[in-house]
Structure formats: structure tokens, C-alpha cells
Amino acid sequence: MTANGEAPRTVSKSAADDQQSTATSVDDGSLGSSRVADPVIESRDLDVYYGDDQALDGIDMTIPERQVTALIGPSGCGKSTFLRSINRMNDLIDIARVDGELSFHGKNVYDEDVDPVALRRKIGMVFQKPNPFPKSIFDNVAYGLRVQDQDENVEQQVRTALERAALLEEVEDQLDSSGLDLSGGQQQRLCIARAIAPDPEVILMDEPASALDPVATSKIEDLVEELAEEYTVVIVTHNMQQAARISDKTAVFLTGGHLVEFDDTDKIFENPESDRVEDYITGKFG
Amino acid sequence: MSTPPTTDDSGFEFDESAVRRKRRLGKLFLGLCGTATLVGIVALVALLVDVVVEAWGWLTWEFLTYPPSQIVEHYDPSNYGDLPTGPGGLYPAIVGSIYLIVLTAIFTLFLGVGAAIYLEEYAPDNRLTRFIEANITNLAGVPSIVYGLLGLAVFVRALQTGASLIAGALTLTLLILPIVIVQSQESLRAVPDSMRQASYGTGATKWQTIRNVVLPEAVPGIMTGIILSLSRAIGETAPILMVGAATTMFTPPELTDPTGPFSAMPMQIFEWAKLPDGDFQHVAAAGIVVLLTVLLLMNAVAIYIRNAYDPRG
Ligand SMILES: Nc1ncnc2c1ncn2[C@@H]1O[C@H](COP(=O)(O)OP(=O)(O)OP(=O)(O)O)[C@@H](O)[C@H]1O
Ligand SMILES: [Mg+2]
């Protein structure tokens, strides 16, 4: 039902036009305010199916290093699916099938010789609902270190991760108590600490703040911006303001699993190419 | 709105009588359920009281620590003083039952939990798997004597174990395996998927996920299932009767020689109960009290484990 053939799909380099009336969707425009960053993750014509249903249709996207890339779009448009296809968490869903290419540092992660476990050690993940293990705070954060055999100096690494996740101060003297006894917001920061403890390169976050109150949310947002100094962050959010505030790049997915527009966040929010994106962002539908 | 004008009062009264009728129905149902519960409890208590009264005075320390005797007077505490052979008791059968349960527990733990982990975590979800799972559930309903016959044919005859401790333990293992597998599978299934995802997302392998996240969460349920099944197995008579457990043994079996003969509490109790002398009913009752005590203790352990290892406190 959509005329997706004409939806401008800006791929690879950022194409922040200085001439806002230019209707082209070429990718050789002059670089705007954004700094040039190496691509870490590139998706080429990526399709994902659940059984016979197609959830993603021909996604082309280049995710730059050490920046925050936000994925927005209405419910069911495939944001989580895309996120999970980056670290092959879709492998855990029996009926999921992936076509096309998704490369990490130029290597297609769906190649035969890629071990998804090794991949996930480079690409950590934080989920929508905080899901700490029913273990102590310490053991939660140490979990990744232990399963990845990085068990030298675990104590120090755990503290560093908690510190970076802005949680250390609050839990410093209860590291042995259960992670389940923390508040929702603290649990989510615990999960972030768990994800960053083994020092991955990329952190995927699927609506990490959607279950949290505004104060906890703003803590997570600050944290995400800080994390982007060291990590590449890809974050799904339903909150436009959040995407606008914290991300460098924004990808707008619309119903049917199409990536309608992908560009610098400023450009998407101030001057999107597609009317449908504008409608979505301004809340005319969604 | 457009409803005919009825006063609030009349509407209210109408409602109330309807509620009252429903409430009477509810009370009736409550009464029925209460009676059903009561019948069960009364029957159980009557049974227990009867057995304990029968056993009263016959259940002594000597009863627990001496081998059985053919002569009923040997069991009577008032005769203990002038017996050349020593008092009669249940000792070899108690030891036999304990060894039987220990061996059964070891076999069940490995086979039952192993099968459950395979079926729940590894096996592809296809028609064969579903067929196998359905049949495991069916096996749980097969009468225990059938397992006894199977044990007789497979272990005693084909594998030449003889009427031995190991044959009895393997037969009891077969008997409770379906229940243990189903129960363990349910415990594994109850572990939230978000836990598994958290583990995989942190770069854990499948085995690391099972070992560190899934099993610890499932252990209380699995252990409860195993212990409750074992407490069923310890009271089973038919299967070990079929594989040829001795009705009376004067020495306890050796754990170092699992191919030797053995007896077990239910066998010995059955034997006593068959004897014509009326006083043997007291001896049998004393045996039943011992068996029930062991059974209740095992259930208590199961409850304790369920509470103590619940990671959510
Ligand atoms: N495990 C699954 N099995 C089958 N279909 C699925 C599964 N997960 C997602 N889908 C389908 O794929 C499509 C995209 O789902 P996805 O979860 O990626 O959307 P989303 O953009 O993350 O939505 P939301 O904002 O509500 O989280 C939906 O139509 C959904 O029904
Ligand atoms: Mg989602």
C-alpha cells in the first residue's frame, strides 16, 4: 500500500543537505555538522521473516562508530527485530529467518564461520524490561566477565562497570544483596553495567527507559550520551524527545518493516525528506 | 438514558435478590467442597490413628536395629530380657529401602534431569519431540506392576542382574522417571525467557546459560519433583516384588555388592501382614509407622528445599 519506491532512503554517509529544497536523496552531499565516523555496522538489503511474515524489508543502514543511533517508528514496525538481527539474538527465535547482509567491521555476521556467541561478546545488549539475574549485584555485573573468561581482577572490573553505569554510589555497600531488590531504574542501570563490564564495542538498547519514571529515564539518557564516548550505541525508543536529545543519527522505520529515512538526528527532526516521517514525528500518526 | 423510568430503589432491590441467590449457590458449593475435604482428612486421620494405636508399644529402638524373626514373641518388648537370639526387628529391610532409594535417586537424577534438559533446551520442536513428550506423559500413568514385569524381563533376566538391589533400583527408576522428566521440564520451562536472553546477550554459550542461569532457577522445582517421586517409590511393593526382592532378609544388603539380594520395608511389612498370628498385625503396624515416618521426612525435606533454594526468597 505504500509507494516505498520513492521513499528517500539515504544510505551510508550522512547526507545533510545545505540546500533544504533539494529533493534528491543522493549521499554525496556535503557533510553537515556531524563528524565523520567509521561505519561499525552496515546493513545491506536486510530482510527478516518470522515464518511467512516479513518483519523487515530491504533495510540499508550504516551505523557510525562511537555515536548514538536512535531507531524510532510506530509499534510493530520492526525496530526490535532490526536490533536483534545485529547481534543475532534472532537466532534464538525458531521461526526467524534473515536474508541479506549485516556486517560488523566489514564481516557479514550471517556468514557460516561467524560464531554468534563471539559476536555477542563484541555487541552487548540491554533489554526493554530490566532483567537482572536472581543473583547478587556483584554477580550480576561479573556474569559477563565470568562467562567470557575475563576473570582477572573481577572486583575492579565490576566496580568500574558500576561506576560507568552511574550506579556504584548507590549500591557500593550492598554489592552482595540481590539485584532484584533494586528499584526498576537501578535494575536497568545494573543491566547496563552488566552489558558494559566485558567491554564490548557496541551496545544495543531496546527501549531501555520505557518502564521507568522521568527521573530514572533522564539518568539513563545521560548515561547513554556518556557511553557514546567509548561505545557505539544503537537505541530503540518510542520517545521522540529522547531520540532528538541523545542521538546523533536517527533511523525512522514505518509500518511494513521499511526504513523510510536515516539521517543526522537534527536533519530528521528539523527537515525530514519524507512527508510520512514528518507526520510521524509531529504526531500526526503513529 | 432511554430506559423506561424505574426508580432507583426497585432496581436496587431486584439486584440484591439476584445477588442473594448467587450467594446461596456459592455457600452450597462451599459446603460441598468443605465436606469433600473433610471426608479426605477424616479418612486419613482415622487410618493414621489406627496404625499408630496398633503399633503402640511394639515400636522400639530394638525394632529398628535387629533383624526379623519368625516368632512373634520376639517382637514383644516385654520378652526382650529372656531371648537367646535377641529381639526381632526391621533392620535389614530399613537398610534395603535406604540403599534402594539412594541408588534410585542417583539414577533418576542423571537420567531424569538429563532427559528433561535435552527435551526442553536442546531438542528441536518437531513432531518427533512432541510424540516423545506425549508418550512420557502417558508412561507416568502405567501401573507400577507393569514396570515390575519390565524390570524382571530386562534387568533380572536379559541383563542377568538377578533379584538384586540394582535390579530393584533400576526398576523403581523406570517407574518414577516419567514423572521426574515431566516435572523437571516444567521447572525448566518456568524459567523466564528474559533470563536466558540476558545470558545470551552477555555472550554466554548455551551450556553456560543452562548451567549458570537456567538450572539454578529450576533446581528447587526439580528437586521437589525428584524427592516426592522417591517418596512414592519407597512405598512401592509391586515392582520390587516382581523383580524378586526377598520377603525376609536376616542380614542387610551390602552397598558394595549391588548385585546381592535385598529386602525392603514394604516387602517385610507385606510378609508380616500375611502371617496368621494376630500379634503380627502389631508388628506390621510398627513397620508401617516407620515407613510413613521416612516418607513424611522426605516430603518435609522436599518442602524445605523448595523454600530454601527459592532465589526470590
Ligand atoms: N518472536 C516473534 N515471532 C513472530 N513474530 C514476531 C516476533 N517478534 C516480532 N514479531 C513480529 O515482527 C514485527 C516487528 O516486531 P518488532 O518487535 O520488531 O517491532 P517493534 O518495532 O520493536 O515494535 P514495538 O515498538 O512495539 O516494540 C511485528 O509484526 C511482530 O508481530
Ligand atoms: Mg520492540
XYZ file of C-alpha atoms and ligand atoms in Angstrom:
631
model
C 0.000 0.000 0.000
C 2.990 2.274 0.327
C 4.878 3.784 -2.516
C 8.088 2.728 -0.974
C 9.954 3.021 -4.248
C 10.082 6.746 -3.892
C 10.778 6.944 -0.221
C 14.151 8.589 0.029
C 16.473 6.116 1.593
C 19.641 7.858 2.471
C 22.331 5.333 2.964
C 25.920 5.279 4.099
C 27.416 8.704 4.682
C 25.345 11.369 6.240
C 23.645 13.480 3.666
C 22.820 16.642 5.451
C 21.928 18.944 2.628
C 22.678 22.567 2.984
C 20.010 23.304 0.420
C 16.893 22.223 2.139
C 14.817 22.437 -1.014
C 16.999 19.903 -2.777
C 14.767 16.939 -3.395
C 17.475 14.478 -4.231
C 18.355 11.665 -1.972
C 21.920 11.203 -3.028
C 24.555 10.500 -0.476
C 27.319 12.724 -1.719
C 26.029 15.910 -0.188
C 28.413 17.959 1.865
C 28.795 16.816 5.417
C 26.938 18.971 7.832
C 27.674 19.393 11.452
C 28.240 15.707 12.116
C 31.758 14.418 12.329
C 32.905 11.722 10.001
C 32.847 8.377 11.717
C 33.848 4.941 10.580
C 30.993 2.565 9.970
C 30.832 -0.229 12.505
C 27.649 -1.896 11.425
C 26.346 -1.888 7.908
C 23.143 -3.460 6.825
C 22.596 -4.152 3.128
C 19.209 -5.130 1.824
C 18.384 -6.907 5.062
C 15.107 -8.837 5.215
C 13.855 -10.627 8.292
C 10.936 -13.035 8.300
C 9.024 -14.684 11.107
C 7.647 -17.755 9.424
C 5.832 -16.366 6.398
C 5.521 -12.851 7.772
C 8.074 -10.320 6.703
C 9.124 -8.051 9.561
C 11.920 -6.128 7.840
C 12.076 -5.254 4.185
C 15.328 -4.306 2.491
C 16.995 -2.369 5.264
C 20.083 -0.388 4.250
C 21.791 1.403 7.075
C 25.267 2.357 8.130
C 25.814 2.823 11.809
C 28.772 5.025 12.714
C 31.287 4.351 15.420
C 31.040 5.966 18.839
C 27.792 7.714 18.199
C 24.261 7.197 19.307
C 21.974 5.899 16.614
C 18.298 6.007 17.508
C 15.697 3.755 15.912
C 12.197 5.173 16.013
C 8.901 4.240 14.487
C 5.429 3.009 15.351
C 4.843 -0.206 17.231
C 5.392 -3.367 15.237
C 7.479 -1.770 12.502
C 10.479 -3.964 13.242
C 12.791 -1.861 15.415
C 13.425 -4.626 17.912
C 13.761 -7.104 15.100
C 16.465 -4.982 13.493
C 18.266 -4.585 16.793
C 18.192 -8.315 17.432
C 19.473 -9.065 13.961
C 22.642 -7.096 14.720
C 23.838 -9.445 17.458
C 21.972 -12.449 16.111
C 19.593 -12.697 19.027
C 17.034 -13.581 16.366
C 18.786 -16.950 16.195
C 17.009 -17.773 19.430
C 13.622 -17.434 17.761
C 12.968 -20.672 15.909
C 10.849 -19.185 13.161
C 13.025 -16.149 12.455
C 14.931 -16.115 9.146
C 17.334 -13.481 7.890
C 18.193 -12.587 4.290
C 20.684 -10.065 3.019
C 23.780 -8.808 4.693
C 24.589 -7.354 8.041
C 28.229 -6.660 8.535
C 30.214 -5.802 11.603
C 33.551 -4.228 10.708
C 33.011 -5.391 7.154
C 32.338 -9.019 8.047
C 28.874 -10.386 7.390
C 27.718 -11.715 10.736
C 25.475 -14.231 8.991
C 28.439 -15.927 7.320
C 28.859 -19.581 8.127
C 32.053 -19.060 10.046
C 30.722 -16.437 12.456
C 30.067 -17.714 15.958
C 27.087 -15.795 17.356
C 28.469 -16.181 20.870
C 31.712 -14.485 19.867
C 29.694 -11.784 18.105
C 27.614 -11.094 21.215
C 30.785 -10.659 23.205
C 31.519 -7.666 20.999
C 27.944 -6.417 20.886
C 26.252 -6.164 24.246
C 22.543 -5.741 24.782
C 20.172 -4.062 27.206
C 16.526 -5.061 27.112
C 13.266 -3.190 27.447
C 12.364 -4.732 30.766
C 15.165 -4.763 33.310
C 16.161 -8.421 33.599
C 18.785 -8.822 36.306
C 19.577 -12.383 37.355
C 18.339 -13.504 40.765
C 21.919 -13.203 41.960
C 23.812 -10.598 43.921
C 24.547 -7.200 42.391
C 28.188 -8.170 42.159
C 27.487 -11.493 40.458
C 25.141 -9.812 38.018
C 27.834 -7.477 36.789
C 30.505 -10.176 36.949
C 28.377 -12.571 34.907
C 29.656 -11.474 31.513
C 33.239 -11.389 32.750
C 32.966 -14.905 34.055
C 31.312 -16.476 31.048
C 33.822 -14.735 28.809
C 36.745 -15.925 30.943
C 37.859 -12.384 31.691
C 38.134 -13.300 35.326
C 41.290 -11.450 36.192
C 40.642 -8.690 38.636
C 36.902 -9.175 38.528
C 36.395 -6.970 41.567
C 37.965 -3.958 39.881
C 36.149 -4.524 36.603
C 32.811 -4.822 38.380
C 33.371 -1.545 40.199
C 34.423 0.202 37.009
C 31.339 -1.020 35.186
C 29.067 0.057 38.032
C 30.793 3.405 38.110
C 30.308 3.907 34.383
C 26.696 2.890 34.699
C 26.311 5.597 37.361
C 25.209 3.050 39.922
C 28.270 2.489 42.071
C 27.498 5.226 44.560
C 24.021 3.908 45.268
C 24.974 0.264 45.720
C 28.552 0.462 46.939
C 27.865 -1.140 50.302
C 25.284 -3.692 49.207
C 27.104 -5.464 46.407
C 26.189 -8.798 47.978
C 22.469 -8.188 48.140
C 20.183 -9.403 45.403
C 19.925 -7.451 42.178
C 16.183 -7.986 42.362
C 15.951 -5.796 45.462
C 16.861 -2.678 43.499
C 14.337 -0.248 42.079
C 13.381 -0.522 38.427
C 15.679 2.290 37.377
C 18.572 0.894 39.376
C 17.923 -2.548 37.913
C 18.156 -1.125 34.432
C 21.445 0.592 35.228
C 22.594 -2.718 36.705
C 21.767 -4.349 33.384
C 23.718 -1.641 31.599
C 26.664 -2.283 33.924
C 26.366 -5.988 33.168
C 26.405 -5.242 29.441
C 29.438 -2.963 29.534
C 31.518 -4.899 32.077
C 33.118 -7.211 29.499
C 33.896 -4.105 27.446
C 32.032 -4.708 24.184
C 32.297 -2.340 21.222
C 28.637 -1.841 20.573
C 25.719 -1.604 22.958
C 22.224 -2.293 21.723
C 19.407 -0.916 23.816
C 15.779 -1.783 23.244
C 13.646 0.935 24.835
C 15.782 0.842 27.971
C 13.811 3.572 29.701
C 10.270 2.722 28.732
C 9.480 1.109 32.078
C 11.000 3.931 34.121
C 9.862 7.181 35.653
C 11.132 10.538 34.323
C 13.965 10.878 36.832
C 15.293 7.395 36.185
C 14.800 7.991 32.475
C 16.902 11.115 32.452
C 19.647 9.246 34.295
C 19.631 6.603 31.606
C 19.690 9.275 28.922
C 22.709 11.000 30.444
C 24.334 7.645 30.681
C 23.714 6.847 27.030
C 25.347 10.088 25.943
C 28.355 9.313 28.086
C 28.603 5.780 26.852
C 28.801 7.053 23.286
C 32.231 8.451 24.057
C 33.543 4.936 24.248
C 30.953 2.730 22.658
C 28.777 2.647 19.611
C 25.221 2.819 20.889
C 22.110 1.777 18.997
C 18.959 2.578 20.889
C 15.300 1.914 20.164
C 12.930 4.460 21.613
C 9.318 5.474 21.344
C 10.065 8.839 22.774
C 10.720 11.489 20.111
C 12.207 13.983 22.523
C 14.531 11.312 23.791
C 15.713 10.454 20.304
C 16.188 14.128 19.499
C 18.067 14.784 22.723
C 20.506 11.931 22.835
C 21.123 10.613 19.355
C 23.450 11.679 16.573
C 21.716 9.654 13.913
C 18.086 8.687 13.679
C 16.509 5.924 11.664
C 12.778 6.101 11.113
C 11.037 2.800 10.454
C 7.448 2.772 9.336
C 4.844 0.066 9.164
C 5.712 -2.876 6.960
C 9.291 -3.055 8.127
C 10.593 -0.293 5.875
C 13.376 2.051 6.806
C 11.937 5.265 5.492
C 14.623 7.694 6.438
C 18.009 7.572 8.051
C 19.997 10.696 8.628
C 21.513 13.042 11.147
C 19.112 13.480 14.001
C 18.918 17.258 13.522
C 18.002 16.791 9.928
C 15.323 14.196 10.684
C 13.690 16.351 13.301
C 14.027 19.697 11.589
C 13.706 18.915 7.977
C 12.836 15.349 7.079
C 12.772 14.356 3.427
C 9.677 12.254 3.677
C 6.253 13.633 4.481
C 5.390 10.419 6.249
C 8.361 10.849 8.543
C 7.317 14.410 9.235
C 3.795 13.255 10.011
C 5.111 10.584 12.315
C 7.480 12.892 14.145
C 4.929 15.600 14.610
C 2.499 13.024 15.916
C 0.023 13.078 13.055
C 0.018 9.277 13.072
C 1.733 6.523 14.869
C -30.978 7.305 29.284
C -33.747 5.857 27.148
C -34.625 3.067 29.570
C -38.180 3.039 30.949
C -38.472 5.061 34.137
C -37.796 2.732 37.022
C -36.969 4.112 40.381
C -33.538 3.549 41.763
C -34.955 1.631 44.683
C -36.782 -1.056 42.748
C -33.744 -1.633 40.537
C -31.604 -1.979 43.581
C -33.888 -4.485 45.245
C -34.015 -6.600 42.136
C -30.241 -6.725 42.038
C -29.983 -7.625 45.640
C -32.210 -10.691 45.430
C -30.193 -11.912 42.459
C -27.021 -11.471 44.421
C -28.545 -13.292 47.366
C -29.475 -16.221 45.176
C -25.962 -16.401 43.770
C -24.548 -16.140 47.219
C -26.675 -19.060 48.418
C -25.377 -21.078 45.491
C -21.864 -20.117 46.461
C -22.463 -21.235 50.023
C -23.827 -24.556 48.827
C -20.762 -25.121 46.707
C -18.504 -24.138 49.572
C -20.305 -26.669 51.742
C -19.820 -29.425 49.173
C -16.123 -28.667 48.809
C -15.706 -28.456 52.563
C -17.380 -31.838 53.016
C -15.143 -33.392 50.378
C -12.053 -32.060 52.130
C -13.350 -33.250 55.471
C -14.015 -36.797 54.230
C -10.463 -36.975 52.936
C -8.917 -35.673 56.118
C -11.069 -37.816 58.413
C -10.233 -40.973 56.456
C -6.537 -40.153 56.556
C -6.510 -39.326 60.243
C -8.523 -42.465 61.071
C -6.028 -44.562 59.153
C -3.059 -42.969 60.891
C -4.613 -43.251 64.340
C -5.495 -46.880 63.729
C -1.957 -47.741 62.631
C -0.326 -45.830 65.469
C -2.605 -47.447 68.061
C -1.823 -50.892 66.627
C 1.884 -50.175 66.679
C 1.899 -48.639 70.147
C 4.261 -50.465 72.444
C 5.769 -52.516 69.633
C 7.801 -49.759 68.019
C 11.086 -49.737 69.955
C 14.693 -48.930 69.289
C 15.338 -52.698 69.111
C 12.676 -52.950 66.393
C 14.741 -50.573 64.274
C 18.099 -52.216 64.874
C 17.514 -56.019 64.865
C 16.824 -58.447 62.052
C 13.374 -60.020 61.794
C 12.306 -63.216 63.497
C 9.782 -65.949 62.674
C 8.438 -65.973 66.198
C 6.044 -63.235 67.143
C 7.081 -63.213 70.819
C 10.495 -61.958 69.775
C 8.948 -58.640 68.790
C 7.250 -58.095 72.126
C 9.310 -55.688 74.247
C 8.225 -57.459 77.447
C 10.125 -60.569 76.275
C 13.350 -58.775 75.264
C 15.014 -59.720 78.562
C 14.957 -63.505 78.164
C 15.615 -64.086 74.454
C 18.597 -66.250 73.463
C 18.567 -64.893 69.880
C 17.856 -61.216 70.513
C 14.698 -59.271 69.641
C 13.072 -59.230 66.207
C 13.062 -56.089 64.042
C 13.004 -54.391 60.687
C 16.685 -53.513 60.356
C 17.701 -55.308 57.103
C 14.606 -54.020 55.331
C 15.222 -50.436 56.514
C 18.766 -50.582 55.190
C 17.494 -52.212 51.997
C 14.948 -49.460 51.450
C 17.501 -46.732 52.070
C 20.030 -48.243 49.650
C 17.279 -48.750 47.114
C 16.263 -45.110 47.370
C 19.827 -43.817 47.255
C 20.576 -45.779 44.089
C 17.245 -44.818 42.562
C 17.907 -41.168 43.401
C 21.278 -41.249 41.657
C 19.916 -42.914 38.522
C 16.874 -40.634 38.421
C 18.916 -37.503 38.899
C 21.106 -38.201 35.888
C 18.565 -39.802 33.589
C 15.584 -37.656 34.534
C 17.238 -34.270 34.642
C 19.402 -35.106 31.637
C 16.393 -36.082 29.565
C 14.465 -33.018 30.695
C 17.310 -30.670 29.789
C 17.662 -32.309 26.416
C 13.952 -32.198 25.633
C 13.390 -28.695 26.918
C 16.556 -26.892 25.909
C 18.127 -28.774 23.027
C 15.599 -30.892 21.144
C 14.097 -29.198 18.099
C 10.410 -28.535 18.434
C 9.242 -31.041 15.843
C 6.731 -33.838 15.581
C 9.115 -36.482 16.917
C 9.881 -34.463 20.024
C 6.219 -33.831 20.663
C 5.492 -37.539 20.154
C 8.153 -38.461 22.676
C 6.917 -35.907 25.188
C 3.320 -37.083 24.860
C 4.412 -40.652 25.476
C 6.462 -39.775 28.512
C 3.329 -38.276 29.977
C 1.459 -41.472 29.109
C 4.131 -43.615 30.749
C 3.519 -41.786 34.013
C 0.119 -43.456 34.143
C 1.282 -47.054 33.575
C 0.590 -49.260 36.640
C 3.664 -50.000 38.692
C 3.327 -53.775 38.328
C 3.926 -53.378 34.610
C 7.247 -51.723 35.404
C 7.938 -54.666 37.693
C 7.389 -57.090 34.814
C 9.596 -54.951 32.590
C 12.320 -54.908 35.235
C 12.054 -58.681 35.591
C 12.410 -59.207 31.858
C 15.074 -56.607 31.149
C 17.262 -56.393 34.236
C 16.834 -59.675 36.055
C 16.653 -61.964 33.001
C 18.205 -60.213 29.983
C 20.932 -58.282 31.778
C 21.402 -61.076 34.308
C 21.408 -58.862 37.363
C 19.441 -61.454 39.325
C 16.956 -60.497 42.009
C 19.313 -57.807 43.208
C 19.440 -54.355 44.714
C 20.479 -52.906 41.386
C 17.570 -54.547 39.553
C 15.166 -53.122 42.141
C 16.686 -49.648 41.914
C 16.648 -49.610 38.121
C 13.039 -50.778 38.076
C 11.994 -48.063 40.528
C 13.948 -45.574 38.394
C 11.918 -46.561 35.342
C 8.769 -46.219 37.393
C 9.360 -42.631 38.505
C 11.371 -41.426 35.519
C 8.358 -40.175 33.527
C 7.110 -38.077 36.422
C 10.565 -36.716 37.140
C 11.118 -35.820 33.499
C 7.776 -34.069 33.171
C 8.224 -32.219 36.450
C 11.784 -31.171 35.588
C 10.679 -29.987 32.171
C 8.019 -27.870 33.790
C 10.564 -26.360 36.145
C 12.881 -25.552 33.235
C 10.032 -24.088 31.245
C 9.107 -21.853 34.171
C 12.455 -20.071 33.986
C 11.600 -16.764 32.329
C 12.900 -16.338 28.789
C 14.185 -12.903 29.736
C 16.782 -14.652 31.926
C 18.009 -16.726 29.022
C 18.121 -13.672 26.787
C 20.059 -11.713 29.373
C 22.584 -14.519 29.476
C 22.928 -14.936 25.720
C 23.062 -11.177 25.316
C 26.070 -11.116 27.634
C 27.929 -13.531 25.391
C 27.240 -16.775 27.186
C 27.122 -20.062 25.330
C 24.121 -22.330 25.525
C 25.702 -24.573 28.113
C 26.854 -21.599 30.209
C 23.324 -20.263 30.089
C 21.842 -23.569 31.178
C 24.477 -24.159 33.827
C 24.556 -20.673 35.374
C 21.089 -19.281 34.856
C 18.513 -21.888 33.927
C 19.464 -24.739 36.257
C 19.861 -22.667 39.444
C 16.405 -21.241 38.844
C 14.925 -24.653 38.131
C 16.683 -26.661 40.849
C 14.089 -26.177 43.605
C 11.310 -27.431 41.345
C 13.398 -30.299 40.019
C 14.496 -31.398 43.492
C 10.971 -31.223 44.829
C 9.790 -33.384 41.968
C 12.529 -35.943 42.499
C 12.041 -36.216 46.255
C 8.289 -36.528 46.009
C 8.707 -39.219 43.362
C 11.232 -41.033 45.528
C 8.838 -40.981 48.435
C 6.371 -42.677 46.158
C 8.995 -45.204 45.104
C 9.997 -46.083 48.659
C 6.496 -47.315 49.409
C 6.095 -49.303 46.169
C 5.759 -53.050 46.644
C 4.596 -54.420 43.302
C 7.663 -53.592 41.195
C 10.225 -54.924 43.648
C 8.040 -57.959 44.272
C 8.211 -58.684 40.538
C 11.969 -58.383 40.333
C 12.171 -60.791 43.244
C 13.006 -58.824 46.339
C 13.229 -61.126 49.337
C 10.264 -61.037 51.714
C 12.545 -61.559 54.663
C 16.269 -60.944 54.935
C 18.215 -61.574 58.106
C 21.233 -59.502 57.099
C 21.163 -56.101 55.425
C 22.294 -55.875 51.784
C 25.782 -54.624 51.016
C 26.074 -51.399 49.055
C 29.452 -52.645 47.827
C 27.686 -55.597 46.220
C 24.637 -54.170 44.455
C 24.035 -57.484 42.720
C 23.238 -59.199 46.010
C 19.728 -59.986 47.290
C 17.784 -57.412 49.237
C 14.570 -56.772 51.045
C 12.713 -53.529 51.574
C 10.259 -52.195 54.117
C 7.092 -52.705 52.071
C 8.104 -56.325 51.362
C 8.721 -57.116 55.017
C 5.511 -55.400 56.098
C 3.591 -57.339 53.470
C 5.155 -60.552 54.766
C 4.236 -59.836 58.380
C 0.711 -58.856 57.454
C 0.214 -62.234 55.777
C 1.197 -64.259 58.851
C -1.696 -65.864 60.734
C -0.692 -64.988 64.299
C -2.790 -61.984 65.335
C 0.085 -60.235 67.088
C 1.941 -59.937 63.795
C -0.586 -57.228 62.935
C 1.080 -55.110 65.627
C 4.497 -55.838 64.139
C 3.262 -54.904 60.659
C 1.746 -51.719 62.052
C 5.056 -50.813 63.672
C 6.711 -51.347 60.273
C 4.114 -49.109 58.606
C 4.767 -46.344 61.106
C 8.488 -46.498 60.306
C 7.770 -46.410 56.573
C 5.351 -43.491 56.942
C 7.827 -41.602 59.076
C 10.543 -41.942 56.451
C 8.034 -40.857 53.824
C 6.920 -37.783 55.761
C 10.535 -36.868 56.451
C 11.306 -36.993 52.747
C 8.342 -34.758 51.992
C 9.474 -32.337 54.665
C 12.907 -32.206 53.050
C 11.250 -31.504 49.707
C 9.310 -28.588 51.174
C 12.412 -27.293 52.895
C 14.415 -27.367 49.672
C 11.671 -25.644 47.766
C 11.648 -22.789 50.249
C 15.351 -22.567 50.987
C 16.533 -22.527 47.390
C 13.926 -20.207 46.051
C 16.185 -17.433 44.760
C 13.373 -14.914 45.082
C 13.244 -15.563 48.799
N 9.128 -13.739 18.151
C 8.325 -13.361 17.145
N 7.604 -14.269 16.489
C 6.780 -13.907 15.478
N 6.623 -12.639 15.051
C 7.314 -11.687 15.675
C 8.203 -11.994 16.747
N 8.764 -10.834 17.181
C 8.247 -9.870 16.408
N 7.383 -10.362 15.508
C 6.642 -9.598 14.505
O 7.539 -8.810 13.772
C 7.036 -7.493 13.592
C 8.031 -6.485 14.148
O 8.132 -6.676 15.537
P 9.147 -5.872 16.435
O 9.075 -6.432 17.782
O 10.468 -5.858 15.766
O 8.503 -4.424 16.395
P 8.918 -3.128 17.177
O 9.132 -2.076 16.161
O 10.033 -3.416 18.103
O 7.598 -2.807 17.997
P 7.464 -2.186 19.445
O 7.725 -0.742 19.306
O 6.048 -2.466 19.810
O 8.452 -2.880 20.344
C 5.689 -7.450 14.278
O 4.692 -7.585 13.318
C 5.675 -8.647 15.179
O 4.409 -9.205 15.271
Mg 10.233 -3.504 20.248
